[in-house]
Coordinates of C-alpha atoms in Angstrom, one line a residue:
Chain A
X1 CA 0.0 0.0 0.0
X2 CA 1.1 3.7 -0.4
X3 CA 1.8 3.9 3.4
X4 CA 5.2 5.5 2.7
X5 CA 7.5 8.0 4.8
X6 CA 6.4 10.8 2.8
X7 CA 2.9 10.6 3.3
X8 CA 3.0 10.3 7.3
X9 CA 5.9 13.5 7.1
X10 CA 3.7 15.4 5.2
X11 CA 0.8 15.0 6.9
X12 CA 2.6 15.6 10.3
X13 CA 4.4 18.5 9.4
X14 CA 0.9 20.3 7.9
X15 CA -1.5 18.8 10.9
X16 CA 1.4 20.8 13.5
X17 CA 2.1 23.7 11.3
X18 CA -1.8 24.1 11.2
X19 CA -1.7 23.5 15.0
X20 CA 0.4 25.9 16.2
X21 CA -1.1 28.9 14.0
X22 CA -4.5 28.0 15.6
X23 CA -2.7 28.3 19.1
X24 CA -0.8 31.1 18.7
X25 CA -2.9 33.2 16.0
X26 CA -6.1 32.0 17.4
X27 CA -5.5 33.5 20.6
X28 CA -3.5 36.8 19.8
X29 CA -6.5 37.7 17.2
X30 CA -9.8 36.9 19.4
X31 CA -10.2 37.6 22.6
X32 CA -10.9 33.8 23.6
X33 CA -12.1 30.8 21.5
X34 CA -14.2 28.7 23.0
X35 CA -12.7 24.7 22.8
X36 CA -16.1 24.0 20.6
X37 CA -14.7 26.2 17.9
X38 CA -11.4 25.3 18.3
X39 CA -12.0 21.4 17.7
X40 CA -13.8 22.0 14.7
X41 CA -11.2 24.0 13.5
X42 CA -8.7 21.3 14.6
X43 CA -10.9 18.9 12.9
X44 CA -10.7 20.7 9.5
X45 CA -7.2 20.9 10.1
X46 CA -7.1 17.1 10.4
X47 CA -9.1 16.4 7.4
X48 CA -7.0 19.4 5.8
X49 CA -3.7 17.7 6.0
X50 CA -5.1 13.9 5.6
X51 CA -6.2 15.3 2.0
X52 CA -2.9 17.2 1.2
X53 CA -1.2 13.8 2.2
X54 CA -3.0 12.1 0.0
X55 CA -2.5 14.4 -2.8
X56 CA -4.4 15.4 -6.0
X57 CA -4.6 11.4 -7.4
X58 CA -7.1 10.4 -5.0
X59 CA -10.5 11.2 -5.6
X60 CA -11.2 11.6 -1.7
X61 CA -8.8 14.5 -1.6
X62 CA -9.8 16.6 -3.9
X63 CA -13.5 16.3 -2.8
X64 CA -12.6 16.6 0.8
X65 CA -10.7 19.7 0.3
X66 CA -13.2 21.5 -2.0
X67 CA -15.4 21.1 0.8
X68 CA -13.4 22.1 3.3
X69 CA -11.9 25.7 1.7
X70 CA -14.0 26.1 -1.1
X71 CA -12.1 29.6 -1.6
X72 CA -9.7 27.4 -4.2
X73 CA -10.0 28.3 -7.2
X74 CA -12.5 25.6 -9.1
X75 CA -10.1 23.1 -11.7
X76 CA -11.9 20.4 -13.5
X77 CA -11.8 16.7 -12.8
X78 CA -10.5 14.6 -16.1
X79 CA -12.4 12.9 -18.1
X80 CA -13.4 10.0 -15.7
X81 CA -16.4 11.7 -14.5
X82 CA -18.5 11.8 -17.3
X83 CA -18.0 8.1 -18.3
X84 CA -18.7 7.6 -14.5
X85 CA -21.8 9.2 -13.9
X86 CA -22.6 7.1 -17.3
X87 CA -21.8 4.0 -15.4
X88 CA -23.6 4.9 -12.7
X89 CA -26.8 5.2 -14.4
X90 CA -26.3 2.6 -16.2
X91 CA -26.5 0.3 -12.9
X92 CA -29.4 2.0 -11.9
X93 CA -31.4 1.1 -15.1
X94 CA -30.2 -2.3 -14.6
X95 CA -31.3 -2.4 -11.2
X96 CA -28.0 -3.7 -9.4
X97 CA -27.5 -2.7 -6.5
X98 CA -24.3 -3.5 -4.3
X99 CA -25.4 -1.8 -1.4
X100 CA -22.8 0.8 -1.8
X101 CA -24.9 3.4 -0.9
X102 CA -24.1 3.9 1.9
X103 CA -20.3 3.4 1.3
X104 CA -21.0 6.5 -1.1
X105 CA -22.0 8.8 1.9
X106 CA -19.9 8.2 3.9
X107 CA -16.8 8.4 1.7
X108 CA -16.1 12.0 0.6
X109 CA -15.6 12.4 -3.5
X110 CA -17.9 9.4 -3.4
X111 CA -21.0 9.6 -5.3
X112 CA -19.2 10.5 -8.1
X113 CA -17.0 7.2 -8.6
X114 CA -17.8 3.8 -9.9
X115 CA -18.3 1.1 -8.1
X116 CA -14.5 -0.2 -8.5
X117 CA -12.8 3.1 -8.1
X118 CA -15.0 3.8 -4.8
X119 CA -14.0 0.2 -3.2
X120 CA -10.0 1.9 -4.3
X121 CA -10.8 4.8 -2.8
X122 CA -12.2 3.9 0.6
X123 CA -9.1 2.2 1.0
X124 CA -7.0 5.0 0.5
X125 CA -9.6 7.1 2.5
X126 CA -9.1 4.3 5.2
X127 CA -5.3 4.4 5.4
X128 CA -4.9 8.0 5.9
X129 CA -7.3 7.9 8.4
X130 CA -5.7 6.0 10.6
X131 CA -2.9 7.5 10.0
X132 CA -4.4 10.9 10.6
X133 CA -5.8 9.0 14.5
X134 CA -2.6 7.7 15.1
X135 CA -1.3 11.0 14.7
X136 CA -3.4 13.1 16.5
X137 CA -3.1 10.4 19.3
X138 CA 0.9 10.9 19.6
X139 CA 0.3 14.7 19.7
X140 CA -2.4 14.8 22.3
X141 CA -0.8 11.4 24.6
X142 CA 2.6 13.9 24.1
X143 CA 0.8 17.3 25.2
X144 CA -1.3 15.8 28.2
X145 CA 1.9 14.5 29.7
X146 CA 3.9 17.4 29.5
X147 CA 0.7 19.7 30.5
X148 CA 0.4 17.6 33.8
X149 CA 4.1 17.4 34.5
X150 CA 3.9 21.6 34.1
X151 CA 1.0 21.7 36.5
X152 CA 2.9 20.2 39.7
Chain B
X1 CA 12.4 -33.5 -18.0
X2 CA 10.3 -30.3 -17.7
X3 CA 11.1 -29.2 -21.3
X4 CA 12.4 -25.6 -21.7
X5 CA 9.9 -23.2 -21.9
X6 CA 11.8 -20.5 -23.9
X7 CA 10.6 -17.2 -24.9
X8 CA 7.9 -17.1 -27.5
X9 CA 6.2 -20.0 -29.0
X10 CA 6.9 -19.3 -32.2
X11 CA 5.1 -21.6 -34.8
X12 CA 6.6 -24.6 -35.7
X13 CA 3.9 -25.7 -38.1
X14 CA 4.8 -28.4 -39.4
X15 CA 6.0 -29.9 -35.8
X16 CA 2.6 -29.6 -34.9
X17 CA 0.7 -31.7 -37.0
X18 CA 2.4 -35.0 -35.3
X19 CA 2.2 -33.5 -32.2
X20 CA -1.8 -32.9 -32.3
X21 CA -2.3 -36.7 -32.5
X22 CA 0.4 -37.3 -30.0
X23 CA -2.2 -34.6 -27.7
X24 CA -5.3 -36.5 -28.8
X25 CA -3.9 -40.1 -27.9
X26 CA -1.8 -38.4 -24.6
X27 CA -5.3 -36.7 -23.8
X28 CA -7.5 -40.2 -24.1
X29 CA -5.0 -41.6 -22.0
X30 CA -5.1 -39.5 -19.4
X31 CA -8.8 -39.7 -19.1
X32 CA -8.6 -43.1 -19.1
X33 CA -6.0 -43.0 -16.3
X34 CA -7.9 -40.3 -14.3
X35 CA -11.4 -42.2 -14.9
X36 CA -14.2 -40.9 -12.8
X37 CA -12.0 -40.2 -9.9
X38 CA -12.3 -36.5 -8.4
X39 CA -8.7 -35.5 -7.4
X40 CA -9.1 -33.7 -4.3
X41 CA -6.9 -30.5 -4.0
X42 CA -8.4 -29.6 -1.1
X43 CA -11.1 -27.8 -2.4
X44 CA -15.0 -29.2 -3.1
X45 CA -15.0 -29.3 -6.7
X46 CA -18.7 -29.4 -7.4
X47 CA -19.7 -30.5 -10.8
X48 CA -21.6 -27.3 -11.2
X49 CA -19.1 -25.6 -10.0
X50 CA -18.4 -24.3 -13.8
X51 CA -21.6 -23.6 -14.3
X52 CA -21.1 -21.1 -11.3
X53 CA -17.7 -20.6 -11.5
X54 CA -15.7 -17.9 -12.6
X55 CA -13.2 -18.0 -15.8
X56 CA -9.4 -17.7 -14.8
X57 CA -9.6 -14.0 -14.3
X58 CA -10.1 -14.8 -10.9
X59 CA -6.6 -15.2 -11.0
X60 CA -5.8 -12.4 -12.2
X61 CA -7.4 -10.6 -10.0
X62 CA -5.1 -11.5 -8.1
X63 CA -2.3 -9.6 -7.5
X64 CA 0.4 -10.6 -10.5
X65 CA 2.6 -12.2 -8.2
X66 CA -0.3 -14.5 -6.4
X67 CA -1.6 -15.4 -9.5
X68 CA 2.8 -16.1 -11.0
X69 CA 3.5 -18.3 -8.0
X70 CA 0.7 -20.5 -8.4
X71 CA 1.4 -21.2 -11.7
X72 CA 5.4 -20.8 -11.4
X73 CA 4.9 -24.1 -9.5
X74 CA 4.7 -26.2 -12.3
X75 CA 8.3 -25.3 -13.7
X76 CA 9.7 -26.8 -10.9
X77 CA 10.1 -30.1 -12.4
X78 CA 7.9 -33.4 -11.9
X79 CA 4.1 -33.5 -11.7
X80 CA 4.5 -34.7 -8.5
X81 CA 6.3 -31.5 -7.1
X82 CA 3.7 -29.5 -9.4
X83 CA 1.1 -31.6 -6.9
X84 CA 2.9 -30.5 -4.2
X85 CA 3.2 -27.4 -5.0
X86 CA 0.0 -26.7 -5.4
X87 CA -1.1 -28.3 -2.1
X88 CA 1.1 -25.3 -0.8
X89 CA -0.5 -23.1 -3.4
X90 CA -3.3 -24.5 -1.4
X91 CA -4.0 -21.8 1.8
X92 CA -3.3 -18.9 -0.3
X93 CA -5.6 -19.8 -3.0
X94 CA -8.1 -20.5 -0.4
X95 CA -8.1 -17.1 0.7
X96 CA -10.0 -15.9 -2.5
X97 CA -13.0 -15.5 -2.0
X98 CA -15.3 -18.2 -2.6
X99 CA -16.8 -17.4 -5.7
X100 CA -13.6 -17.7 -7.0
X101 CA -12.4 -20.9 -5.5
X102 CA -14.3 -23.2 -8.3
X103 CA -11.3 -22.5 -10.3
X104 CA -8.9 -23.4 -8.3
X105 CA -9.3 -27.2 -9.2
X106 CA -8.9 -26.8 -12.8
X107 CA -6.3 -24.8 -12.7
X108 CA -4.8 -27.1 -10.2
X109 CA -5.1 -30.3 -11.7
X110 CA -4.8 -28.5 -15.4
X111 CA -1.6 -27.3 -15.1
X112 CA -0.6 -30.8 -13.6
X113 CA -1.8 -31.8 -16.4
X114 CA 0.3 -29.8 -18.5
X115 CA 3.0 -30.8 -16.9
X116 CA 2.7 -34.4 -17.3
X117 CA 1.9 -33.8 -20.5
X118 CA 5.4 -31.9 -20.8
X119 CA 7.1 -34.9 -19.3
X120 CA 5.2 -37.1 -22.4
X121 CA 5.9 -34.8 -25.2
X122 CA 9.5 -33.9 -24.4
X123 CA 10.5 -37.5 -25.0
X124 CA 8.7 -36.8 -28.6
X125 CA 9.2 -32.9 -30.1
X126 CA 10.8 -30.6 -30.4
X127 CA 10.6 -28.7 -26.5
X128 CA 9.3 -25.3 -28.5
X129 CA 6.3 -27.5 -29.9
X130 CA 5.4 -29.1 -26.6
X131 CA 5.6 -26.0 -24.7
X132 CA 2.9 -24.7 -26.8
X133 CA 1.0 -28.4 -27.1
X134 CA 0.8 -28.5 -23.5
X135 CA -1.6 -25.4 -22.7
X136 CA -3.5 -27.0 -25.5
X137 CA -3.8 -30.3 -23.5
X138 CA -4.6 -29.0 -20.2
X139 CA -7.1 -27.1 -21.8
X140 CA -9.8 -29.9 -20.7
X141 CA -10.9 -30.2 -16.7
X142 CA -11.2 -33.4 -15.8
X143 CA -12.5 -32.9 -12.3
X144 CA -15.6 -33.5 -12.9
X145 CA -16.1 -36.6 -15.4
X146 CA -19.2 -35.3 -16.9
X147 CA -17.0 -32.8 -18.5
X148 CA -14.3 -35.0 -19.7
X149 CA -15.8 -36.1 -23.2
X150 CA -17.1 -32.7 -24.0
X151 CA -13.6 -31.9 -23.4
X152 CA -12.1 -34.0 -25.5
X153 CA -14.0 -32.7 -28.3
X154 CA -12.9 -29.1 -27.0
X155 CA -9.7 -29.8 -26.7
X156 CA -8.9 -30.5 -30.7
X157 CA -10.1 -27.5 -31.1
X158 CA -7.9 -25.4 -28.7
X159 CA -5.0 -26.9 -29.8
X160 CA -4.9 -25.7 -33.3
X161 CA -6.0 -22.5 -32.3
X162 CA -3.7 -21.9 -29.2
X163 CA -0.2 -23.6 -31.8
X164 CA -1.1 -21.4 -34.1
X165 CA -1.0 -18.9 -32.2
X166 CA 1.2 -19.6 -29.5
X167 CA 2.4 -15.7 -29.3
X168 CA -0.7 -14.4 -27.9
X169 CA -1.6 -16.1 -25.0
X170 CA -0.8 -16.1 -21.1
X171 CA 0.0 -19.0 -19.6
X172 CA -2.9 -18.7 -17.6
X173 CA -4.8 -19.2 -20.3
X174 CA -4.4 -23.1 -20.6
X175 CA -6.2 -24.0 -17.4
X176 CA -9.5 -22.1 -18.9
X177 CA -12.1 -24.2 -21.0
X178 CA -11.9 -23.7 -24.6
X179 CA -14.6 -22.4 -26.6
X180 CA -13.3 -21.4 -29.7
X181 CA -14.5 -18.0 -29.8
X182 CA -14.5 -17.1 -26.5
X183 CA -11.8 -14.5 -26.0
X184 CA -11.7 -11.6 -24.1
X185 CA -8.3 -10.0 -24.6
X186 CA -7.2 -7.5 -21.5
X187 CA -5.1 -5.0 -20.9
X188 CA -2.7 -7.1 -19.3
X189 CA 0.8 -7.5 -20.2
X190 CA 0.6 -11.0 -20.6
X191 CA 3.3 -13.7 -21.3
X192 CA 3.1 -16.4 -23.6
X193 CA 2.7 -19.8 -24.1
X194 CA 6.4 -21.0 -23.8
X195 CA 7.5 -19.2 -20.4
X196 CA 5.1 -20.6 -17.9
X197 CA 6.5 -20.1 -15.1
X198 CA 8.1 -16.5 -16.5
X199 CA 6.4 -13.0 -14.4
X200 CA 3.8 -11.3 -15.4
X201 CA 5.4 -8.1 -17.0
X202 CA 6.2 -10.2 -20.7
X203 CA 6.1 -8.7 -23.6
X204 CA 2.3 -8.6 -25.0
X205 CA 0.4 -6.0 -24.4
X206 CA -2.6 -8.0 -24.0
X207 CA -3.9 -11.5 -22.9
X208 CA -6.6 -13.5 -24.3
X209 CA -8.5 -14.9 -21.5
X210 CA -11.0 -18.0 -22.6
X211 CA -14.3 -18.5 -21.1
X212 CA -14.6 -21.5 -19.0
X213 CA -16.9 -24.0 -20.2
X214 CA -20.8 -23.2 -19.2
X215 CA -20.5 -20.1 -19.1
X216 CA -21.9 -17.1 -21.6
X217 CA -19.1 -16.0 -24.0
X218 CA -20.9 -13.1 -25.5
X219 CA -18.6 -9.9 -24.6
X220 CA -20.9 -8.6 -21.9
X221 CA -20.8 -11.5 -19.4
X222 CA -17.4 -11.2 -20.1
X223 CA -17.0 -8.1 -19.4
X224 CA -19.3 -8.3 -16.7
X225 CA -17.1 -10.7 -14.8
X226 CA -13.8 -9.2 -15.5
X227 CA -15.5 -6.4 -13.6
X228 CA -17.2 -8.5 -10.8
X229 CA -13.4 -9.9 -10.6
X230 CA -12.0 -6.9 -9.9
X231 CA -14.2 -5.8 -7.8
X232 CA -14.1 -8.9 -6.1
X233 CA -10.2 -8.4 -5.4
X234 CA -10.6 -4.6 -4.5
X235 CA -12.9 -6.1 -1.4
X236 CA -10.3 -8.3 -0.4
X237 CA -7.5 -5.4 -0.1
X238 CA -10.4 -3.6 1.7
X239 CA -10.9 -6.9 3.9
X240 CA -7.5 -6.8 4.3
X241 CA -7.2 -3.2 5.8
X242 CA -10.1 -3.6 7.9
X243 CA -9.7 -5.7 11.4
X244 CA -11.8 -8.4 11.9
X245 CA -13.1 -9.2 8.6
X246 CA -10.9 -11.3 6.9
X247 CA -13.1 -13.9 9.0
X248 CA -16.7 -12.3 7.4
X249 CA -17.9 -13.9 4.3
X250 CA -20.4 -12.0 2.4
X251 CA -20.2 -8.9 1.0
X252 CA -23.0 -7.2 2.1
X253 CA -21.5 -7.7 6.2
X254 CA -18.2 -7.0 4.7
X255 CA -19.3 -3.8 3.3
X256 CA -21.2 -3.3 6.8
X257 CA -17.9 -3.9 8.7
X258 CA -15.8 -1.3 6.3
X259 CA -18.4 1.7 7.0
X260 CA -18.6 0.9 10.2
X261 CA -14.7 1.0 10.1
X262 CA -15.0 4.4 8.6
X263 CA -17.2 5.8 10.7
X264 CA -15.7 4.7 13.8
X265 CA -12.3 6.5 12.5
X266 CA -14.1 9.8 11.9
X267 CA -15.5 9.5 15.4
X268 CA -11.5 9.3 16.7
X269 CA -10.9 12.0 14.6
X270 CA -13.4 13.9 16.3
X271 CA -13.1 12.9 19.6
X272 CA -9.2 13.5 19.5
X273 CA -9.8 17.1 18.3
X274 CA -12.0 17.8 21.0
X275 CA -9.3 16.5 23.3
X276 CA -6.5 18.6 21.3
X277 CA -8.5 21.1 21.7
X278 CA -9.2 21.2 25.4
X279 CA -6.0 19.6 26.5
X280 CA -3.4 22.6 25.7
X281 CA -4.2 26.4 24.6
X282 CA -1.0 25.9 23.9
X283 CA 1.1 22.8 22.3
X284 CA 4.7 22.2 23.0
X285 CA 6.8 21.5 20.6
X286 CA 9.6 20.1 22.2
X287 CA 10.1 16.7 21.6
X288 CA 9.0 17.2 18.5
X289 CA 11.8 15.5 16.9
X290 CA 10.7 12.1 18.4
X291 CA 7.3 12.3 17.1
X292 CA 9.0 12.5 13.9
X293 CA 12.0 10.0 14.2
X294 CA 9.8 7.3 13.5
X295 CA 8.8 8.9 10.2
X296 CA 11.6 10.7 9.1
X297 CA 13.0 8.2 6.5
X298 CA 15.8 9.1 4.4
X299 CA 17.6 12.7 4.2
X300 CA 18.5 12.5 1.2
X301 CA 17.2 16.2 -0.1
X302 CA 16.6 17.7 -3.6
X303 CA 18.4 20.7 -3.3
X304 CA 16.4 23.6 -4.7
X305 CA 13.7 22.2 -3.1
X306 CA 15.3 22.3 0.9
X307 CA 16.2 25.4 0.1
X308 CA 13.3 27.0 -1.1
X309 CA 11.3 25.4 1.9
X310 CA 13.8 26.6 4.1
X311 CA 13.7 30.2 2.5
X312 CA 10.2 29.9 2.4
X313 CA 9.6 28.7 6.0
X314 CA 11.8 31.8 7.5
X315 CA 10.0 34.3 5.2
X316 CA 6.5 32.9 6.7
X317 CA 7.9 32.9 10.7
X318 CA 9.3 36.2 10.1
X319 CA 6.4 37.8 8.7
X320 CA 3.9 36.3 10.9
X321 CA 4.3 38.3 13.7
X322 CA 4.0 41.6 11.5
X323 CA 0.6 40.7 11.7
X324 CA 0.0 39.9 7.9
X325 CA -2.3 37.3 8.2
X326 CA -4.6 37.8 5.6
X327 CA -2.8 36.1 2.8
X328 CA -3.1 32.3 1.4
X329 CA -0.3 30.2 2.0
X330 CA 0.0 27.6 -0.7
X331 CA 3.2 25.7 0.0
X332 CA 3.8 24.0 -3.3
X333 CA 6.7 21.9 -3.3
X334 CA 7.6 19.8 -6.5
X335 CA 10.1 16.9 -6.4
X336 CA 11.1 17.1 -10.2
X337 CA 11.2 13.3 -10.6
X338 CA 8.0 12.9 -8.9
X339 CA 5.7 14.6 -10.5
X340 CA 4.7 16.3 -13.9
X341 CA 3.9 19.6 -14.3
X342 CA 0.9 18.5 -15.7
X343 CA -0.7 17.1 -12.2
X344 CA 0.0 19.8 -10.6
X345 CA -1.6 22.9 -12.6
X346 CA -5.0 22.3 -11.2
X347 CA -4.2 21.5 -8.0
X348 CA -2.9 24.4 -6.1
X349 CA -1.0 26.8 -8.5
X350 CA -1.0 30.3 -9.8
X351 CA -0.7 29.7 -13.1
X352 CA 0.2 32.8 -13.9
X353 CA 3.7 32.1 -12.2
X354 CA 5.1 29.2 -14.5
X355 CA 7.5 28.3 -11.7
X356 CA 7.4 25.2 -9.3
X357 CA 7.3 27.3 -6.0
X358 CA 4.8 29.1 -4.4
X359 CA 4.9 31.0 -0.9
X360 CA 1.6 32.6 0.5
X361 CA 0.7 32.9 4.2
X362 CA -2.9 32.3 5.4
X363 CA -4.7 33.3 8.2
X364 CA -5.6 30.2 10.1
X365 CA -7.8 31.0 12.9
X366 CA -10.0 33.6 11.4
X367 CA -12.3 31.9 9.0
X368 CA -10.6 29.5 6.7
X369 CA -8.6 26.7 7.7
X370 CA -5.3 26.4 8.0
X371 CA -3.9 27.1 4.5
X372 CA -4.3 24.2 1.7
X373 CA -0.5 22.9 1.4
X374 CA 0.3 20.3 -1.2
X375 CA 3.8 18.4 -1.0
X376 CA 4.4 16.7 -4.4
X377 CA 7.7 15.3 -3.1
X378 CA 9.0 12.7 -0.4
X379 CA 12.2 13.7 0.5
X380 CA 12.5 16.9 1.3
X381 CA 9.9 17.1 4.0
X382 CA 11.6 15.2 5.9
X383 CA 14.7 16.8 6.0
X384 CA 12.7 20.4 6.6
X385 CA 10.9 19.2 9.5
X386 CA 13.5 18.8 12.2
X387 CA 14.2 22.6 10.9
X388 CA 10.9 23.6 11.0
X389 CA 10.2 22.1 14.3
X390 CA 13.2 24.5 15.8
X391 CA 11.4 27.4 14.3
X392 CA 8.4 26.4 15.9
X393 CA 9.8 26.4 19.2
X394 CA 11.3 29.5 18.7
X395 CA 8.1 31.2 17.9
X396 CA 6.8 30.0 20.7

């Protein structure tokens, strides 16, 4: 699988990078943030770098991050999604169903994709997700310790 | 006396002619020899199991090298190592799933076959010939004996076909049934006839895949199964990656067990921001450098691009805390070799600027998220990081 260095680096060094400017930028330009807003924010974050990990192959990715900053400017899928969409009506005249419907909600980009391509995808989406928890579990195991240790 | 199975089967016409009656007799014989026993492989070979079953595509499916050691088996030698082989081939063609495992026992005892049949024609022809003969031969199942004298009359007809042209075909093409027009040709790089036991990555482009006997040859079905075959080999990566369902059979409570996989990550993800969140206003960033040592792989750095990353790194820590936080930060780093400038354009890139690099600050914690960064590289990340992590403790 594409569980590489590169990806984990990458991922790590945009989750923290994204970390820090919500700690130190957060607080310096409103007055207080309240921990609700600042775990969705960290959430995005999460979701943020898990996509830029991923990079632009992945259908997941892309769809994630239009969602998440849909201030980037708009650049056209290939070709794929025509014949896709195609496909996917096809099966619906046909009447198969593989009971990916769900699959298809809960896998961002995932509507769009054939049945194949969305069993590829979920995958990937799977991977970096728990790469993304593994992460976020070192960071917050790491910063609980040393925020106790400070407090004695 | 496994006869050598050189590069392509190059037509040997008029070797053949002799050889398809040495095939035809060789062929009887083994029927004869086999009679109605079922050989046992381990599997439950189910006389309707063709009917059911799916062509040899279930192999590959497979990933190449799966689908190359089952069949590199039979070049070790004897039939009776190819047996034994295949009994070890056993547990890892089990773990297809089971609409696949029909196959198994032709292709089992059809390549045995073939390799018997090597043993017998070596002593004959030419080893060029009986390298392509063979396939031809095995091309029958004999598992179940209701199927053996339709095969026989089959088989004739393969061999021509396959002798004549030997250049086309995979070598996983012999343990499929033969009907004559029954091809669906992939995009495979497929080997040939002479190299059984060769990889996957020969020279053809493309592989001719027969349908197995029972089965609908028109190119739909075909189609259709290549696809349910693929999809059937995506599940088992998926099966794979999720915890506990290698065990499930089923793909419905499979697919159950992967969303519920997926949703029970998001919920981490959620709940561990909400912890992030509430655990430290502000996060040290001290021992940084382990949290990365069991990433950081190789050092090895592409030279423009460390230094533009650490130029562009010091230009963003030095002007965040003029305030300026109202720009985009796209970090877009390019390792040449990596990528084209092709997949990058749409991604995140002012096309105005031709160049690779692009340096923009964003405002995290007013509105957007933290800025969309894309890394197209793998090296020089990790080199950057222990740098980066030495700024970050300075800012704080």
């Amino acid at each position: 699988m594409k569980r590489n260095v590169s990806s984990t680096t990458i991922m790590a060094f945009h989750f923290l990078r994204s970390l820090l400017h919500l700690n130190s930028y957060g607080g310096g330009g409103g007055g207080g943030v309240s921990p609700l807003r600042r775990s969705l924010r960290i959430r995005q974050a999460a979701y943020t770098s898990m996509a830029v990990a991923a990079g632009p192959r992945r259908a997941w990715s892309t769809a994630l991050l239009r969602r998440l900053s849909p201030r980037r400017p708009h650049h056209r899928r290939a070709a794929p999604l025509r014949r896709n969409k195609i496909r996917v009506l096809g099966e619906v005249r046909r009447g198969v169903d593989d009971g990916d419907a769900a699959l298809r909600k809960v896998v961002p980009g995932g509507d769009r994709l054939d049945c194949c391509s969305l069993l590829e995808e979920t995958a990937s989406y799977i991977e970096f997700l728990s790469m993304q928890v593994e992460l976020m579990q070192r960071i917050s195991s790491r910063s609980a310790c040393i925020d106790l240790v400070r407090s004695f | 006396m496994e006869p050598a199975r050189s590069g392509a089967g190059s037509g040997k016409s008029g070797t053949y002619t002799p050889e398809i009656a040495e095939t035809l007799r060789f062929e009887e014989e083994i029927q004869s020899l086999m009679g109605t026993t079922l050989i046992h492989h381990g599997f439950e070979c189910s006389p309707p199991a063709n009917a059911g079953g799916s062509s040899f595509t279930a192999l590959l499916g497979l990933p190449p090298s799966q689908a190359v050691e089952l069949l590199h088996d039979p070049e070790s030698g004897t039939s009776r190592s190819i047996a034994a082989g295949f009994r070890l081939a056993d547990p890892k063609s089990l773990q297809l799933p089971l609409v696949c495992s029909p196959t198994f026992p032709s292709n089992a005892t059809l390549v045995e076959r073939a390799a018997r049949f090597s043993v017998f024609a070596a002593a004959e022809e030419s080893p060029e010939a009986s390298s392509a003969a063979v396939p031809s031969i095995s091309g029958g199942d004999h598992s179940p004996k209701p199927k053996s004298e339709p095969q026989d009359s089959d088989s004739p007809l393969p061999i021509e076909k396959q002798q004549q042209r030997p250049a086309k075909r995979k070598e996983a093409e012999r343990s499929s049934k033969a009907k004559a027009p029954a091809k669906k040709s992939k995009s495979v790089a497929g080997g040939d006839d002479g190299s059984p036991g060769k990889p996957d990555g020969e020279k053809l482009p493309y592989v001719h895949v027969r349908a197995r006997r029972g089965q609908a040859t028109d190119s739909h079905s075909l189609a259709e199964r290549a696809r349910r075959e693929k999809i059937n080999a995506r599940m088992k990566l998926l099966q794979e990656l999720v915890p506990g369902c290698s065990k499930i059979s089923g793909t419905a409570l499979v697919l159950d067990e992967i969303i519920n996989h997926v949703q029970l990550l998001q919920r981490q993800v959620e709940l561990l921001s909400m912890r992030l969140a509430a655990v430290n206003p502000r996060i040290d960033f001290t021992g940084l450098d382990n949290l990365f040592s069991a990433e950081s792989g190789r050092v090895t750095v592409a030279g423009n691009g460390l230094s533009w990353m650490d130029g562009g790194s010091n230009a963003v820590m030095r002007r965040n805390p003029h305030g300026e936080l109202q720009e985009m930060w796209h970090v877009d780093l390019l390792m040449p070799h990596h990528h084209h400038q092709q997949q990058t354009p749409g991604w995140e890139r002012d096309d105005s600027q031709q160049q690779q690099h692009h340096v923009f600050i964003s405002n995290s914690s007013s509105c957007s998220p933290p800025g969309t960064s894309l890394f197209g590289y793998d090296s020089a990340a990790s080199a950057a990081l222990p740098q980066l992590s030495n700024q970050l403790k300075s800012e704080l």
